[in-house]
Tab-separated table of C-alpha atoms in Angstrom:
chain	number	residue	atom	x	y	z
A	1	MET	CA	8.063	-12.520	-1.404
A	2	SER	CA	7.440	-8.773	-1.374
A	3	MET	CA	3.775	-9.442	-2.152
A	4	LEU	CA	3.541	-11.610	0.965
A	5	SER	CA	5.394	-8.916	2.914
A	6	ILE	CA	2.709	-6.400	1.975
A	7	ALA	CA	-0.006	-8.896	2.912
A	8	ARG	CA	1.641	-9.476	6.307
A	9	ILE	CA	2.112	-5.763	6.954
A	10	ASP	CA	-1.508	-5.023	6.044
A	11	LEU	CA	-2.794	-7.847	8.242
A	12	GLU	CA	-0.667	-6.563	11.097
A	13	ARG	CA	-2.036	-3.055	10.553
A	14	LEU	CA	-5.565	-4.437	10.456
A	15	PHE	CA	-5.220	-6.366	13.698
A	16	VAL	CA	-3.649	-3.538	15.721
A	17	ARG	CA	-6.798	-1.468	15.122
A	18	PRO	CA	-9.882	-2.109	17.272
A	19	PHE	CA	-11.969	-1.814	14.081
A	20	ALA	CA	-11.033	-5.297	12.842
A	21	TRP	CA	-11.773	-6.929	16.203
A	22	ILE	CA	-15.091	-5.114	16.642
A	23	LEU	CA	-16.119	-6.006	13.091
A	24	ALA	CA	-15.240	-9.661	13.674
A	25	ALA	CA	-17.048	-9.780	17.025
A	26	LEU	CA	-20.216	-8.160	15.625
A	27	THR	CA	-20.223	-10.399	12.552
A	28	LEU	CA	-19.827	-13.573	14.590
A	29	ALA	CA	-22.452	-12.460	17.116
A	30	VAL	CA	-25.004	-11.632	14.403
A	31	LEU	CA	-24.361	-14.882	12.553
A	32	ALA	CA	-24.492	-16.948	15.740
A	33	TRP	CA	-27.903	-15.392	16.473
A	34	PHE	CA	-29.139	-16.141	12.929
A	35	PHE	CA	-27.805	-19.672	13.246
A	36	LEU	CA	-29.745	-20.282	16.437
A	37	LEU	CA	-32.922	-18.864	14.873
A	38	ASP	CA	-32.495	-21.046	11.768
A	39	LEU	CA	-31.778	-24.103	13.898
A	40	ASN	CA	-34.827	-23.449	16.049
A	41	ALA	CA	-37.030	-23.091	12.976
A	42	PHE	CA	-35.546	-26.279	11.510
A	43	LEU	CA	-36.203	-28.262	14.716
A	44	ALA	CA	-39.774	-26.968	14.832
A	45	ALA	CA	-40.379	-27.899	11.200
A	46	GLN	CA	-38.697	-31.294	11.371
A	47	PRO	CA	-41.852	-33.419	11.963
A	48	ARG	CA	-43.533	-31.765	8.968
A	49	LEU	CA	-40.405	-32.076	6.800
A	50	ALA	CA	-40.126	-35.795	7.525
A	51	THR	CA	-43.500	-36.432	5.854
A	52	GLN	CA	-42.709	-34.336	2.756
A	53	ALA	CA	-41.103	-35.502	-0.455
A	54	GLY	CA	-37.906	-33.782	-1.591
A	55	ASN	CA	-36.148	-34.553	1.628
A	56	LEU	CA	-34.777	-31.136	2.593
A	57	GLY	CA	-32.392	-31.538	5.482
A	58	TYR	CA	-30.065	-29.757	7.863
A	59	THR	CA	-27.600	-28.727	5.149
A	60	ASP	CA	-30.315	-27.211	2.902
A	61	LEU	CA	-32.181	-25.392	5.644
A	62	VAL	CA	-29.519	-24.453	8.191
A	63	ALA	CA	-25.905	-24.939	7.130
A	64	ALA	CA	-25.938	-23.576	3.539
A	65	PRO	CA	-28.224	-20.587	4.364
A	66	HIS	CA	-25.868	-19.809	7.246
A	67	LEU	CA	-22.941	-19.508	4.837
A	68	LEU	CA	-25.111	-17.510	2.449
A	69	ALA	CA	-25.913	-15.054	5.251
A	70	PHE	CA	-22.195	-14.476	5.793
A	71	THR	CA	-21.717	-13.878	2.063
A	72	GLN	CA	-24.554	-11.351	2.100
A	73	LEU	CA	-22.957	-9.660	5.097
A	74	SER	CA	-19.705	-9.533	3.143
A	75	LEU	CA	-21.359	-7.126	0.720
A	76	LEU	CA	-20.806	-4.641	3.534
A	77	LEU	CA	-17.704	-6.157	5.179
A	78	ALA	CA	-15.541	-6.238	2.054
A	79	PRO	CA	-15.933	-2.510	1.217
A	80	LEU	CA	-15.283	-1.588	4.865
A	81	LEU	CA	-12.114	-3.664	4.975
A	82	THR	CA	-10.746	-2.695	1.572
A	83	MET	CA	-11.541	1.030	1.566
A	84	HIS	CA	-8.187	1.956	3.160
A	85	ALA	CA	-6.155	-0.474	1.055
A	86	LEU	CA	-4.979	2.035	-1.553
A	87	ALA	CA	-7.079	5.166	-0.996
A	88	GLY	CA	-5.799	5.165	2.602
A	89	GLU	CA	-2.175	4.802	1.460
A	90	ARG	CA	-2.687	7.826	-0.780
A	91	ARG	CA	-4.044	9.879	2.088
A	92	THR	CA	-1.203	8.934	4.461
A	93	HIS	CA	1.397	9.478	1.699
A	94	THR	CA	2.709	5.945	2.142
A	95	LEU	CA	2.437	4.853	-1.490
A	96	PRO	CA	5.920	6.325	-2.214
A	97	LEU	CA	7.265	4.010	0.487
A	98	LEU	CA	5.943	0.993	-1.448
A	99	PHE	CA	7.077	2.266	-4.844
A	100	ALA	CA	10.514	3.231	-3.522
A	101	ALA	CA	10.958	-0.341	-2.247
A	102	GLY	CA	10.838	-1.393	-5.902
A	103	LEU	CA	7.457	-3.114	-5.675
A	104	SER	CA	5.428	-3.325	-8.858
A	105	PRO	CA	1.807	-2.102	-8.809
A	106	ALA	CA	0.608	-5.679	-9.414
A	107	ARG	CA	2.464	-6.979	-6.360
A	108	ILE	CA	1.146	-4.151	-4.205
A	109	VAL	CA	-2.431	-4.838	-5.331
A	110	LEU	CA	-2.090	-8.607	-4.863
A	111	GLY	CA	-0.547	-8.178	-1.419
A	112	LYS	CA	-3.393	-5.959	-0.291
A	113	PHE	CA	-5.973	-8.315	-1.772
A	114	LEU	CA	-4.421	-11.277	0.053
A	115	ALA	CA	-4.421	-9.423	3.378
A	116	VAL	CA	-8.159	-8.679	3.336
A	117	LEU	CA	-8.880	-12.117	1.907
A	118	ALA	CA	-6.962	-13.737	4.760
A	119	TYR	CA	-9.022	-11.785	7.311
A	120	LEU	CA	-12.346	-12.642	5.652
A	121	GLY	CA	-11.159	-16.230	5.120
A	122	LEU	CA	-10.516	-16.533	8.848
A	123	LEU	CA	-14.003	-15.189	9.569
A	124	LEU	CA	-15.486	-17.601	7.017
A	125	ALA	CA	-13.706	-20.505	8.728
A	126	LEU	CA	-15.157	-19.499	12.106
A	127	VAL	CA	-18.614	-19.031	10.590
A	128	ALA	CA	-18.389	-22.392	8.840
A	129	LEU	CA	-17.512	-24.099	12.118
A	130	MET	CA	-20.884	-23.184	13.671
A	131	PRO	CA	-23.043	-25.611	11.627
A	132	ALA	CA	-20.201	-28.144	11.458
A	133	TRP	CA	-20.145	-28.396	15.270
A	134	LEU	CA	-23.550	-30.075	15.158
A	135	ALA	CA	-22.331	-32.795	12.820
A	136	HIS	CA	-22.410	-35.373	15.648
A	137	ALA	CA	-26.145	-34.744	16.206
A	138	THR	CA	-27.239	-34.670	12.610
A	139	SER	CA	-26.060	-35.980	9.283
A	140	PRO	CA	-24.954	-33.068	7.106
A	141	ASP	CA	-24.371	-33.526	3.403
A	142	TRP	CA	-20.639	-32.803	3.465
A	143	GLY	CA	-20.384	-32.608	-0.320
A	144	GLN	CA	-23.085	-29.973	-0.514
A	145	TYR	CA	-21.582	-28.133	2.432
A	146	ALA	CA	-18.128	-28.104	0.816
A	147	ALA	CA	-19.631	-26.771	-2.429
A	148	ALA	CA	-21.456	-24.023	-0.520
A	149	LEU	CA	-18.226	-23.154	1.271
A	150	LEU	CA	-16.360	-22.957	-2.038
A	151	GLY	CA	-19.059	-20.709	-3.505
A	152	CYS	CA	-18.923	-18.404	-0.485
A	153	ALA	CA	-15.134	-18.235	-0.615
A	154	LEU	CA	-15.179	-17.362	-4.319
A	155	CYS	CA	-17.909	-14.769	-3.847
A	156	ILE	CA	-16.071	-13.158	-0.922
A	157	ALA	CA	-12.850	-13.075	-2.951
A	158	ALA	CA	-14.739	-11.369	-5.797
A	159	LEU	CA	-16.232	-8.778	-3.417
A	160	THR	CA	-12.761	-8.155	-1.951
A	161	ALA	CA	-11.271	-7.660	-5.422
A	162	ILE	CA	-14.043	-5.178	-6.282
A	163	GLY	CA	-13.258	-3.314	-3.046
A	164	ILE	CA	-9.537	-3.178	-3.865
A	165	ALA	CA	-10.310	-1.821	-7.345
A	166	ALA	CA	-12.622	0.829	-5.894
A	167	SER	CA	-9.918	1.787	-3.400
A	168	ALA	CA	-7.390	2.136	-6.235
A	169	PHE	CA	-9.632	4.550	-8.129
A	170	ALA	CA	-10.989	6.600	-5.226
A	171	SER	CA	-9.170	9.486	-3.593
A	172	HIS	CA	-10.927	9.008	-0.254
A	173	PRO	CA	-11.586	5.728	1.634
A	174	ALA	CA	-15.261	6.609	2.174
A	175	LEU	CA	-15.714	7.086	-1.559
A	176	ALA	CA	-13.997	3.752	-2.163
A	177	ALA	CA	-16.341	1.962	0.251
A	178	THR	CA	-19.396	3.564	-1.331
A	179	ALA	CA	-18.281	2.707	-4.852
A	180	ALA	CA	-17.479	-0.902	-3.912
A	181	LEU	CA	-20.835	-1.291	-2.169
A	182	LEU	CA	-22.700	0.136	-5.169
A	183	VAL	CA	-20.921	-2.145	-7.643
A	184	ALA	CA	-21.531	-5.195	-5.445
A	185	LEU	CA	-25.188	-4.249	-4.944
A	186	ALA	CA	-25.605	-3.685	-8.681
A	187	LEU	CA	-24.244	-7.175	-9.375
A	188	THR	CA	-26.564	-8.591	-6.703
A	189	MET	CA	-29.730	-6.732	-7.740
A	190	LEU	CA	-29.183	-6.917	-11.488
A	191	ASP	CA	-31.792	-9.586	-12.089
A	192	ALA	CA	-33.822	-9.096	-8.896
A	193	GLY	CA	-36.885	-7.736	-10.718
A	194	ALA	CA	-36.852	-10.534	-13.237
A	195	ARG	CA	-36.454	-13.142	-10.492
A	196	LEU	CA	-39.370	-11.732	-8.487
A	197	GLY	CA	-41.545	-11.648	-11.607
A	198	ASP	CA	-40.397	-15.150	-12.537
A	199	ILE	CA	-39.291	-13.865	-15.934
A	200	ASP	CA	-36.492	-15.430	-17.947
A	201	THR	CA	-33.509	-13.193	-17.203
A	202	GLY	CA	-31.528	-14.302	-20.273
A	203	TRP	CA	-28.122	-12.644	-20.501
A	204	LEU	CA	-28.558	-10.921	-17.143
A	205	ASP	CA	-27.951	-14.325	-15.610
A	206	TYR	CA	-24.392	-14.178	-16.853
A	207	LEU	CA	-23.737	-10.974	-14.902
A	208	SER	CA	-25.862	-11.561	-11.824
A	209	LEU	CA	-23.948	-12.592	-8.713
A	210	PRO	CA	-26.752	-14.600	-7.019
A	211	ALA	CA	-27.353	-16.575	-10.220
A	212	HIS	CA	-23.800	-17.907	-9.940
A	213	LEU	CA	-23.811	-18.360	-6.165
A	214	THR	CA	-27.108	-20.249	-5.801
A	215	PRO	CA	-25.965	-23.461	-7.557
A	216	PHE	CA	-23.097	-23.782	-5.050
A	217	MET	CA	-25.647	-23.633	-2.227
A	218	HIS	CA	-27.418	-26.650	-3.746
A	219	GLY	CA	-24.139	-28.532	-3.934
A	220	LEU	CA	-23.582	-27.895	-7.609
A	221	VAL	CA	-20.100	-26.796	-8.683
A	222	ARG	CA	-20.357	-25.613	-12.298
A	223	SER	CA	-17.335	-24.402	-14.177
A	224	VAL	CA	-19.316	-21.421	-15.536
A	225	ASP	CA	-19.884	-20.178	-11.986
A	226	VAL	CA	-16.274	-20.702	-10.937
A	227	ILE	CA	-15.089	-18.846	-14.051
A	228	TYR	CA	-17.534	-16.002	-13.376
A	229	PHE	CA	-16.047	-15.349	-9.942
A	230	LEU	CA	-12.466	-15.797	-11.165
A	231	LEU	CA	-13.156	-13.310	-13.964
A	232	ILE	CA	-14.476	-10.707	-11.525
A	233	ILE	CA	-11.364	-11.178	-9.380
A	234	ALA	CA	-8.971	-10.985	-12.343
A	235	VAL	CA	-10.631	-7.956	-13.968
A	236	SER	CA	-10.903	-6.035	-10.680
A	237	LEU	CA	-7.281	-6.682	-9.699
A	238	ALA	CA	-6.044	-5.870	-13.201
A	239	LEU	CA	-7.943	-2.565	-13.124
A	240	ALA	CA	-6.510	-1.768	-9.694
A	241	SER	CA	-2.967	-2.538	-10.932
A	242	ARG	CA	-3.426	-0.350	-13.983
A	243	ARG	CA	-4.692	2.527	-11.861
A	244	LEU	CA	-1.768	2.207	-9.497
A	245	ALA	CA	0.688	2.058	-12.390
A	246	ALA	CA	-0.928	5.226	-13.722
A	247	ASP	CA	-0.098	6.910	-10.403
A	248	LYS	CA	3.553	6.354	-11.250
A	249	VAL	CA	3.185	7.518	-14.814
A	250	ARG	CA	0.717	10.361	-14.345
A	251	GLY	CA	1.898	11.411	-10.899
B	1	MET	CA	40.783	1.170	-18.173
B	2	ALA	CA	37.396	2.909	-18.446
B	3	PRO	CA	36.444	4.948	-15.385
B	4	ALA	CA	33.735	3.499	-13.162
B	5	PRO	CA	30.289	4.965	-13.885
B	6	PRO	CA	28.916	7.414	-11.315
B	7	LEU	CA	26.556	5.858	-8.804
B	8	LEU	CA	23.672	7.959	-10.102
B	9	GLN	CA	23.317	9.644	-13.445
B	10	LEU	CA	20.358	11.624	-14.732
B	11	ASP	CA	20.368	12.170	-18.499
B	12	HIS	CA	17.993	14.747	-19.971
B	13	VAL	CA	15.227	13.783	-17.546
B	14	SER	CA	11.861	15.464	-18.085
B	15	ARG	CA	8.523	15.223	-16.410
B	16	ARG	CA	5.130	16.875	-16.862
B	17	LEU	CA	2.574	16.939	-14.070
B	18	ALA	CA	-1.004	18.171	-14.461
B	19	GLY	CA	-0.179	19.638	-17.869
B	20	ARG	CA	2.807	21.628	-16.580
B	21	GLN	CA	6.462	20.936	-17.383
B	22	VAL	CA	7.779	20.434	-13.858
B	23	VAL	CA	11.190	18.998	-14.752
B	24	ALA	CA	12.859	19.735	-18.087
B	25	ASP	CA	16.036	18.236	-19.499
B	26	VAL	CA	17.719	17.720	-16.128
B	27	THR	CA	21.187	16.190	-16.306
B	28	PHE	CA	23.592	15.647	-13.436
B	29	ARG	CA	25.560	12.862	-11.800
B	30	VAL	CA	26.428	11.887	-8.257
B	31	ALA	CA	29.463	9.865	-7.213
B	32	ARG	CA	29.929	7.643	-4.198
B	33	GLY	CA	31.016	9.601	-1.139
B	34	GLU	CA	29.480	12.795	-2.490
B	35	VAL	CA	26.743	14.884	-0.866
B	36	LEU	CA	24.780	16.768	-3.496
B	37	GLY	CA	22.532	19.644	-2.548
B	38	LEU	CA	19.523	20.183	-4.781
B	39	LEU	CA	18.666	23.796	-4.233
B	40	GLY	CA	15.678	25.699	-5.530
B	41	VAL	CA	12.713	27.824	-4.586
B	42	ASN	CA	9.355	26.149	-3.900
B	43	GLY	CA	7.977	24.653	-7.105
B	44	ALA	CA	11.383	24.457	-8.782
B	45	GLY	CA	10.989	20.721	-9.435
B	46	LYS	CA	13.185	19.370	-6.624
B	47	SER	CA	10.666	16.934	-5.125
B	48	THR	CA	9.624	15.631	-8.556
B	49	THR	CA	13.278	15.066	-9.486
B	50	LEU	CA	13.880	13.188	-6.233
B	51	ALA	CA	10.711	11.111	-6.710
B	52	MET	CA	12.027	10.017	-10.100
B	53	ILE	CA	15.406	9.146	-8.594
B	54	ALA	CA	13.652	7.094	-5.895
B	55	GLY	CA	11.559	5.231	-8.481
B	56	VAL	CA	8.271	6.674	-7.240
B	57	LEU	CA	7.559	8.570	-10.464
B	58	ALA	CA	8.495	7.511	-13.974
B	59	PRO	CA	10.197	10.157	-16.147
B	60	ASP	CA	8.464	11.242	-19.372
B	61	GLY	CA	11.812	11.511	-21.098
B	62	GLY	CA	15.451	10.783	-20.373
B	63	THR	CA	16.928	8.139	-18.101
B	64	VAL	CA	17.787	7.734	-14.450
B	65	MET	CA	20.739	5.359	-14.239
B	66	LEU	CA	21.920	3.686	-11.052
B	67	GLU	CA	25.477	2.501	-11.593
B	68	GLY	CA	24.899	2.267	-15.347
B	69	ARG	CA	21.498	0.531	-15.173
B	70	ASP	CA	18.169	2.156	-15.921
B	71	LEU	CA	16.494	2.427	-12.539
B	72	HIS	CA	12.979	2.232	-13.939
B	73	GLU	CA	13.687	-0.985	-15.831
B	74	THR	CA	15.014	-2.772	-12.729
B	75	PRO	CA	12.994	-1.256	-9.883
B	76	ALA	CA	13.288	-4.132	-7.402
B	77	PRO	CA	17.102	-4.294	-7.123
B	78	ALA	CA	17.277	-0.493	-7.237
B	79	GLY	CA	14.778	-0.264	-4.383
B	80	ARG	CA	17.175	-2.182	-2.142
B	81	ARG	CA	20.024	0.230	-2.959
B	82	ILE	CA	18.167	3.499	-2.443
B	83	GLY	CA	16.886	5.023	0.782
B	84	TYR	CA	14.200	7.652	0.277
B	85	LEU	CA	12.694	10.176	2.641
B	86	PRO	CA	9.895	12.097	0.880
B	87	GLU	CA	8.804	15.562	1.933
B	88	ASN	CA	5.676	14.130	3.607
B	89	VAL	CA	7.014	11.455	5.944
B	90	PRO	CA	5.329	8.166	4.958
B	91	LEU	CA	4.043	6.695	8.225
B	92	TRP	CA	1.486	4.069	9.147
B	93	PRO	CA	0.116	5.864	12.210
B	94	GLU	CA	-1.423	2.756	13.786
B	95	LEU	CA	1.967	1.020	14.105
B	96	THR	CA	4.469	1.653	16.881
B	97	VAL	CA	7.919	2.954	15.997
B	98	ARG	CA	9.435	-0.540	16.147
B	99	GLU	CA	6.565	-2.150	14.227
B	100	TYR	CA	6.830	0.529	11.554
B	101	LEU	CA	10.578	0.059	11.097
B	102	ASP	CA	10.114	-3.709	11.059
B	103	ALA	CA	7.500	-3.341	8.306
B	104	CYS	CA	9.838	-1.107	6.283
B	105	GLY	CA	12.636	-3.644	6.649
B	106	ARG	CA	10.324	-6.404	5.447
B	107	LEU	CA	9.371	-4.344	2.408
B	108	ARG	CA	13.058	-4.080	1.533
B	109	GLY	CA	13.414	-7.859	1.783
B	110	MET	CA	15.576	-7.880	4.919
B	111	ALA	CA	15.812	-11.078	6.958
B	112	ARG	CA	14.451	-11.077	10.521
B	113	ALA	CA	17.825	-10.998	12.308
B	114	ALA	CA	19.192	-8.300	9.989
B	115	ARG	CA	16.032	-6.257	10.552
B	116	ARG	CA	16.379	-6.463	14.297
B	117	ARG	CA	20.021	-5.380	14.207
B	118	ALA	CA	19.299	-2.545	11.762
B	119	ILE	CA	16.333	-1.285	13.783
B	120	ASP	CA	18.392	-1.166	16.983
B	121	ARG	CA	21.182	0.634	15.118
B	122	GLU	CA	18.895	3.280	13.630
B	123	LEU	CA	16.919	3.791	16.841
B	124	LEU	CA	20.174	4.549	18.591
B	125	ARG	CA	21.585	6.655	15.777
B	126	LEU	CA	18.460	8.814	15.464
B	127	ASP	CA	17.772	9.073	19.175
B	128	LEU	CA	14.477	7.187	18.971
B	129	SER	CA	15.280	4.461	21.509
B	130	GLY	CA	13.016	5.974	24.146
B	131	MET	CA	9.937	5.823	21.978
B	132	VAL	CA	9.981	2.343	20.402
B	133	ASN	CA	6.541	1.488	21.750
B	134	ARG	CA	4.887	4.788	20.888
B	135	LEU	CA	2.478	4.934	17.971
B	136	SER	CA	4.198	6.596	15.034
B	137	GLY	CA	1.115	8.729	14.396
B	138	GLN	CA	1.449	10.282	17.850
B	139	LEU	CA	5.024	11.517	17.429
B	140	SER	CA	5.929	15.182	17.076
B	141	LEU	CA	6.867	16.545	13.643
B	142	GLY	CA	10.589	16.358	14.398
B	143	GLN	CA	10.292	12.797	15.750
B	144	LYS	CA	8.334	11.752	12.660
B	145	ARG	CA	11.061	13.244	10.481
B	146	ARG	CA	13.715	11.260	12.371
B	147	LEU	CA	11.648	8.109	12.066
B	148	GLY	CA	11.331	8.751	8.331
B	149	LEU	CA	15.095	9.102	8.150
B	150	ALA	CA	15.477	5.849	10.103
B	151	GLN	CA	13.365	3.957	7.541
B	152	ALA	CA	15.445	5.451	4.728
B	153	LEU	CA	18.674	4.272	6.385
B	154	LEU	CA	17.415	0.920	7.637
B	155	HIS	CA	18.629	-1.221	4.738
B	156	ASP	CA	21.979	0.599	4.602
B	157	PRO	CA	21.416	2.035	1.119
B	158	GLU	CA	24.183	3.113	-1.238
B	159	LEU	CA	22.192	6.150	-2.332
B	160	LEU	CA	20.313	8.289	0.142
B	161	VAL	CA	17.624	10.600	-1.254
B	162	LEU	CA	16.339	13.115	1.267
B	163	ASP	CA	13.608	15.605	0.444
B	164	GLU	CA	13.765	18.576	2.816
B	165	PRO	CA	15.174	16.480	5.706
B	166	GLY	CA	15.552	19.498	7.997
B	167	ASN	CA	11.836	20.381	8.017
B	168	GLY	CA	10.355	20.334	11.502
B	169	LEU	CA	13.657	19.797	13.313
B	170	ASP	CA	14.741	22.056	16.159
B	171	PRO	CA	18.227	23.680	16.047
B	172	VAL	CA	19.833	20.881	18.079
B	173	GLN	CA	18.312	18.192	15.862
B	174	THR	CA	19.303	20.151	12.753
B	175	ALA	CA	22.913	20.211	13.940
B	176	GLN	CA	22.731	16.461	14.679
B	177	LEU	CA	21.244	15.804	11.228
B	178	ARG	CA	24.056	17.709	9.552
B	179	GLU	CA	26.627	15.752	11.511
B	180	LEU	CA	24.853	12.493	10.696
B	181	ILE	CA	24.738	13.184	6.978
B	182	ARG	CA	28.397	14.091	6.983
B	183	THR	CA	29.210	10.807	8.744
B	184	LEU	CA	27.022	8.751	6.411
B	185	SER	CA	28.471	10.254	3.257
B	186	ASP	CA	31.779	8.415	3.642
B	187	SER	CA	30.410	5.234	2.148
B	188	ARG	CA	27.429	6.342	0.063
B	189	ALA	CA	26.079	9.054	-2.185
B	190	THR	CA	23.550	11.464	-0.724
B	191	ILE	CA	21.159	13.888	-2.403
B	192	ILE	CA	19.448	16.479	-0.271
B	193	SER	CA	16.827	18.866	-1.528
B	194	THR	CA	16.313	22.103	0.288
B	195	HIS	CA	15.596	25.763	-0.189
B	196	VAL	CA	17.755	26.703	2.799
B	197	LEU	CA	21.190	27.843	1.699
B	198	SER	CA	22.821	27.260	5.076
B	199	GLU	CA	21.852	23.566	4.938
B	200	VAL	CA	23.624	23.179	1.619
B	201	GLU	CA	26.684	25.004	2.872
B	202	ALA	CA	26.834	22.883	6.006
B	203	MET	CA	26.352	19.452	4.435
B	204	CYS	CA	27.073	19.383	0.715
B	205	ASP	CA	30.121	18.959	-1.505
B	206	ARG	CA	28.351	20.060	-4.653
B	207	VAL	CA	25.239	22.004	-5.441
B	208	VAL	CA	22.733	21.864	-8.274
B	209	ILE	CA	20.308	24.761	-8.485
B	210	LEU	CA	16.977	23.988	-10.133
B	211	HIS	CA	14.734	26.745	-11.328
B	212	GLU	CA	11.474	26.230	-13.203
B	213	GLY	CA	12.414	22.587	-13.684
B	214	ARG	CA	15.796	23.225	-15.295
B	215	VAL	CA	19.356	22.949	-14.002
B	216	ARG	CA	20.670	26.505	-13.782
B	217	PHE	CA	23.811	25.850	-11.772
B	218	ASP	CA	25.916	22.754	-11.137
B	219	ALA	CA	29.265	23.191	-9.401
B	220	PRO	CA	31.273	22.107	-6.372
B	221	LEU	CA	30.661	24.180	-3.314
B	222	ALA	CA	33.169	27.013	-3.286
B	223	SER	CA	34.873	28.184	-0.123
B	224	ASP	CA	33.292	31.586	-0.740
B	225	SER	CA	29.787	31.020	0.571
B	226	GLY	CA	28.743	34.460	-0.595
B	227	ALA	CA	29.153	33.341	-4.202
B	228	LEU	CA	26.454	30.648	-3.804
B	229	ASP	CA	24.134	33.159	-2.133
B	230	ARG	CA	24.535	35.558	-5.017
B	231	ALA	CA	24.122	32.859	-7.681
B	232	PHE	CA	20.996	31.455	-6.002
B	233	LEU	CA	19.376	34.844	-5.568
B	234	ALA	CA	20.182	35.811	-9.148
B	235	ILE	CA	18.724	32.552	-10.506
B	236	ALA	CA	15.677	32.671	-8.245
B	237	SER	CA	14.921	36.227	-9.302
B	238	GLY	CA	15.371	35.274	-12.964
B	239	LYS	CA	18.426	37.488	-13.558
B	240	THR	CA	20.663	34.781	-14.932
B	241	GLY	CA	20.540	31.734	-17.175
B	242	VAL	CA	22.487	28.488	-17.015
B	243	ALA	CA	25.678	28.591	-15.011
B	244	ALA	CA	28.201	25.982	-14.037
């Protein structure tokens, strides 16, 4: 219950600031523009695509890339939204308020994670509606689209968890955002060179974020990919909890 | 029949911070209905002691017992029984006064109707009714202090822990605070930390003087206020050891 209370309080605090509204408006505007560009390109290429084998359709060329674009944007959104989660509480001296209420570090961390996740989840829902609105005019592959949506949701949750962990370790929100962005970029770029050179990435594949996100975009839900994202979430939140508990022990 | 345990009991509590022994072997108890003044110069260990009582910091050694139960082993129930005002008032500046108090009530697990009643009560009691829709970050220092006190009182705690509550208050508000604490102490235990002797004399039944993290004096407040002045000055200047 107290975990949900923290989530509700943080959501309330997020929505009373213009920052959250501006961020949402900009994100939706940018993605709507990308969507229209992708759709235009798809319509232009349709006669050519119809003659080709492989049968790439609306879901492959418009809907799934649209979700992927939001996930890529979340590399920036998640650090911006999570930077104040714990580093901000330290700066405003409000952590004692949470500890004095008898809340455990794990509950505090989970509550804050849920708040940002709820905000990004809402944005993801709005973003996902854009390609779905055209369902009457085309025939999307709903299975593939659902898999892509699941992959995006897991990836966004992982980026949020990384942001919360960075916020737990940093003394200043700006440092937290930078650290979260760097970690997320490192996970994204880990195998970039190998991919460009078409070299077998081997074990780097296990760590690389795109390697686990791409199968979802093709409609493939593999347990190894789901576990990868769940592991990132669990490790990040556990680290954040430990750091917060250390605040109580170390002062 | 065994006597009831005191509401709060600290047994040989110690705490190091940044490699320095800030609190060492502190032992005292507080009964219901009692107002305890924790007196000491800056850096004496008052705020650290209060943070441990409030469950914000864990002690390195010793125990903090709330009615016979270790506070740090059962933090959630203890959190609902303790009201804490730290030295730096914990505010979410983007929330209005009412939103902030509502959030604090939610943290303490209060139901919606109880929250509403408690908020109205505390707004009235702390003279904040005229500023319910103002952002808490835009209040003056004294108003922030009163709002901090309101959050500490919101869930009607049995133990009130106030760290330098008089900071930033004007003389009228200071007099009101003293009156308020006197009124509140009928049904609960209160601990107030301060380095102002007159605050202790005006509000407290008993005084504990901390110096360099240790209890140097623990006695009921005598009618001779000069005695406390002399004891405090002697302890603060290092001319005396433990007294009681």
